[in-house]
PDB file of C-alpha atoms in Angstrom:
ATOM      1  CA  UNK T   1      35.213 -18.191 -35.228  1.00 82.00           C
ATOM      2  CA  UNK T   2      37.469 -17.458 -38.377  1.00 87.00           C
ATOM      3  CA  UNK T   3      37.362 -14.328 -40.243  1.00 91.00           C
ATOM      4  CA  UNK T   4      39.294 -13.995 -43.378  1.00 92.00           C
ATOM      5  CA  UNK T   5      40.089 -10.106 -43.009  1.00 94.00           C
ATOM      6  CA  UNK T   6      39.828  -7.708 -46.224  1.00 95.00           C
ATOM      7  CA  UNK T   7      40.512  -4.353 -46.965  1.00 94.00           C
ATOM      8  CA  UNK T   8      38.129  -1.553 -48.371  1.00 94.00           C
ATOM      9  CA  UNK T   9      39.568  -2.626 -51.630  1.00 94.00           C
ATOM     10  CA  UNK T  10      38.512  -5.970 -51.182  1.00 91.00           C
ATOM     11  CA  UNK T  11      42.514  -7.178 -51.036  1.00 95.00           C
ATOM     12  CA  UNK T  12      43.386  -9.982 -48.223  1.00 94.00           C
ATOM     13  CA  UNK T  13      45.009  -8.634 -45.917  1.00 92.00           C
ATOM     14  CA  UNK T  14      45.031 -12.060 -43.447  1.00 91.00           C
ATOM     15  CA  UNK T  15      42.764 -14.184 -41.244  1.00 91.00           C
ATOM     16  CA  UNK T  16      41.690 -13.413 -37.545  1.00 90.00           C
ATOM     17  CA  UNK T  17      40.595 -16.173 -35.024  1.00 90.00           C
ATOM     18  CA  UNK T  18      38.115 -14.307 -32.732  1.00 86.00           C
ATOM     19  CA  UNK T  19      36.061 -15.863 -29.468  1.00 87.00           C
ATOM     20  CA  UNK T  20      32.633 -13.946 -30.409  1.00 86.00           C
ATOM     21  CA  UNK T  21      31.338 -13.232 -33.010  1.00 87.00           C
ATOM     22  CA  UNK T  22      32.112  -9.966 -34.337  1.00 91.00           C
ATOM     23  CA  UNK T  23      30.075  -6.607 -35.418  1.00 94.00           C
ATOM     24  CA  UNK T  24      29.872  -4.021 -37.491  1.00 95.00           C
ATOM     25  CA  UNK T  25      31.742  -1.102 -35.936  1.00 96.00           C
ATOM     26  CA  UNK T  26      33.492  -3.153 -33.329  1.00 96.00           C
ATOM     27  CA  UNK T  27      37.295  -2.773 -32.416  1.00 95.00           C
ATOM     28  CA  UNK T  28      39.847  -5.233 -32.227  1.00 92.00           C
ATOM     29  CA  UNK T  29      43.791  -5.968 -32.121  1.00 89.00           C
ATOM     30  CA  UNK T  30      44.701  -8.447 -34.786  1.00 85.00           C
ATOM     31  CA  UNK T  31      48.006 -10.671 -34.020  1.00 80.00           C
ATOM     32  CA  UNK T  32      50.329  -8.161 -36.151  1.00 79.00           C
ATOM     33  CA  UNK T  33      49.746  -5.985 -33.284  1.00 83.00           C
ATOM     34  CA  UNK T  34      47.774  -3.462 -35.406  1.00 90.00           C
ATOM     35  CA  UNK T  35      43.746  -2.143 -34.525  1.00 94.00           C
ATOM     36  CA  UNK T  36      41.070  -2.270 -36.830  1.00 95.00           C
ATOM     37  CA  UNK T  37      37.266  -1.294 -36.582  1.00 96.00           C
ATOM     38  CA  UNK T  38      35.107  -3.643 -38.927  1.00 96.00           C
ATOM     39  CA  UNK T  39      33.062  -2.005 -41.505  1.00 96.00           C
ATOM     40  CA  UNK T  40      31.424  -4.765 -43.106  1.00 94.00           C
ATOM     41  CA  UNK T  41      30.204  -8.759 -42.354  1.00 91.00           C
ATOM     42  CA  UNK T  42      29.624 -10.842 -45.597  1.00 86.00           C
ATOM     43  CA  UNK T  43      28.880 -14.443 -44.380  1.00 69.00           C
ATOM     44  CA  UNK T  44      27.460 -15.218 -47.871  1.00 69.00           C
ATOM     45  CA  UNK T  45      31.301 -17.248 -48.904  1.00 57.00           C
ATOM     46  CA  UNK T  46      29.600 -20.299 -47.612  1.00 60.00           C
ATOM     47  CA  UNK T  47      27.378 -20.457 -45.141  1.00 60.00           C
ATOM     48  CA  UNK T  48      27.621 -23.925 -44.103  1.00 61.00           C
ATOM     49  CA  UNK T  49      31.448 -23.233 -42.770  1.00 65.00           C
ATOM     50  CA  UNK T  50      32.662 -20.973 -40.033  1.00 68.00           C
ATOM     51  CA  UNK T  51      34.562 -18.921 -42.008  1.00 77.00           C
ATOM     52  CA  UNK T  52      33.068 -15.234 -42.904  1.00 86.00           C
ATOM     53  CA  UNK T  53      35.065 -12.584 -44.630  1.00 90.00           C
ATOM     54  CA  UNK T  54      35.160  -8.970 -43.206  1.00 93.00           C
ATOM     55  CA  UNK T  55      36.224  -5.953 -44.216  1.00 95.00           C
ATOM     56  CA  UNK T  56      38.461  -3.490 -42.147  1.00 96.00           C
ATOM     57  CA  UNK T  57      40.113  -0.558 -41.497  1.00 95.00           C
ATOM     58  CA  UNK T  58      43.299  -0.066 -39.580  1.00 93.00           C
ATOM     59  CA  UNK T  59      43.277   2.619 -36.872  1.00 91.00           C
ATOM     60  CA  UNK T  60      45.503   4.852 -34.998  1.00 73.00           C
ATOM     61  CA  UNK T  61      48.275   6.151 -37.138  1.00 54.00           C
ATOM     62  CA  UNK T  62      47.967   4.351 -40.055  1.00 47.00           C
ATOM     63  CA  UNK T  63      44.341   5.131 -40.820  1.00 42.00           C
ATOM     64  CA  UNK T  64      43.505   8.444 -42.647  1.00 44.00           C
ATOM     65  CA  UNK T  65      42.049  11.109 -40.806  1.00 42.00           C
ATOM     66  CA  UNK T  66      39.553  13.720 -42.561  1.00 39.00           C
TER      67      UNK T  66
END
């Protein structure tokens, strides 16, 4: 399946071809060798395609920490 990933801003930030279908809250390594956790699955772009857009956040160093 093709994602087309997005930010919390709602910026591109690149696509992701994934196996399964992914979930809220899973974890994965995209090809620029970075990890992000999904936050959010809209499938509404067009639901008669493949494609669904989700949005991200990076993790490990990059990501903010509270």
């Amino acid at each position: 399946m093709q994602y087309l990933m997005m930010d919390l801003h709602q910026r591109f930030i690149g696509t992701l071809n994934y196996n399964t279908p992914l979930a809220v809250g899973d974890k994965f390594e995209a090809s620029n060798a970075k990890t992000y956790t999904v936050v959010s699955i809209d499938a509404s772009r067009n639901p008669s395609k493949k494609h669904k857009s989700v949005t991200v956040i990076a993790n490990g160093a990059s990501a903010r920490s509270n």
